[in-house]
mmCIF file of C-alpha atoms in Angstrom:
data_model
loop_
_atom_site.group_PDB
_atom_site.id
_atom_site.type_symbol
_atom_site.label_atom_id
_atom_site.label_comp_id
_atom_site.label_asym_id
_atom_site.label_seq_id
_atom_site.Cartn_x
_atom_site.Cartn_y
_atom_site.Cartn_z
ATOM 1 C CA MET A 1 -143.828 156.658 15.634
ATOM 2 C CA ASN A 2 -145.563 153.307 15.848
ATOM 3 C CA ASN A 3 -146.120 150.760 13.098
ATOM 4 C CA TYR A 4 -149.667 149.935 11.951
ATOM 5 C CA LYS A 5 -150.834 146.576 10.642
ATOM 6 C CA CYS A 6 -153.628 145.935 8.138
ATOM 7 C CA THR A 7 -156.160 143.651 9.789
ATOM 8 C CA VAL A 8 -157.169 142.205 6.403
ATOM 9 C CA CYS A 9 -153.887 141.187 4.770
ATOM 10 C CA GLY A 10 -151.243 141.709 7.461
ATOM 11 C CA TYR A 11 -149.284 144.457 5.643
ATOM 12 C CA THR A 12 -147.339 146.598 8.133
ATOM 13 C CA TYR A 13 -146.987 150.332 7.530
ATOM 14 C CA ARG A 14 -143.583 151.379 8.878
ATOM 15 C CA PRO A 15 -143.246 155.171 9.205
ATOM 16 C CA GLU A 16 -139.469 155.040 8.771
ATOM 17 C CA ARG A 17 -139.987 153.578 5.276
ATOM 18 C CA GLY A 18 -143.068 155.504 4.127
ATOM 19 C CA ASP A 19 -144.863 154.171 1.039
ATOM 20 C CA LYS A 20 -142.932 154.527 -2.206
ATOM 21 C CA LEU A 21 -145.855 153.281 -4.307
ATOM 22 C CA ARG A 22 -148.018 156.192 -3.211
ATOM 23 C CA ASP A 23 -145.287 158.854 -2.859
ATOM 24 C CA ILE A 24 -145.369 158.901 0.958
ATOM 25 C CA ASP A 25 -142.027 160.107 2.241
ATOM 26 C CA PRO A 26 -140.067 158.163 4.864
ATOM 27 C CA ASN A 27 -140.693 159.302 8.462
ATOM 28 C CA THR A 28 -144.362 160.054 7.769
ATOM 29 C CA ALA A 29 -146.475 159.104 10.800
ATOM 30 C CA PHE A 30 -149.546 156.944 10.132
ATOM 31 C CA GLU A 31 -151.717 159.755 11.522
ATOM 32 C CA ASP A 32 -150.264 162.117 8.883
ATOM 33 C CA LEU A 33 -151.144 159.890 5.923
ATOM 34 C CA PRO A 34 -153.842 161.347 3.636
ATOM 35 C CA GLU A 35 -157.377 160.259 4.572
ATOM 36 C CA ASP A 36 -157.730 158.545 1.190
ATOM 37 C CA TRP A 37 -154.527 156.500 1.632
ATOM 38 C CA LYS A 38 -155.097 152.762 1.223
ATOM 39 C CA CYS A 39 -153.164 149.598 1.970
ATOM 40 C CA PRO A 40 -150.692 149.088 -0.886
ATOM 41 C CA THR A 41 -151.258 145.325 -0.727
ATOM 42 C CA CYS A 42 -155.046 144.880 -0.481
ATOM 43 C CA ASN A 43 -156.388 148.418 -1.039
ATOM 44 C CA GLN A 44 -158.192 148.637 2.342
ATOM 45 C CA PRO A 45 -158.728 152.109 3.887
ATOM 46 C CA LYS A 46 -156.869 153.433 6.926
ATOM 47 C CA MET A 47 -159.688 152.270 9.216
ATOM 48 C CA ALA A 48 -158.641 148.650 8.537
ATOM 49 C CA PHE A 49 -155.316 149.245 10.329
ATOM 50 C CA GLU A 50 -154.495 148.779 13.967
ATOM 51 C CA GLU A 51 -151.592 150.207 15.916
ATOM 52 C CA MET A 52 -148.812 147.772 16.817
ATOM 53 C CA LYS A 53 -147.304 148.234 20.259
#
């Protein structure tokens, strides 16, 4: 599972950590996040993220 970075604020979604603020369990792939999930830092939608390689 790859990390994804918000292109607005630089927040990195790390699947191994999940997102505690929005009840996303650890080991949840970015692709499996709900469509309405938003950046926990700047509230941008998933489309503002790019895959980190």
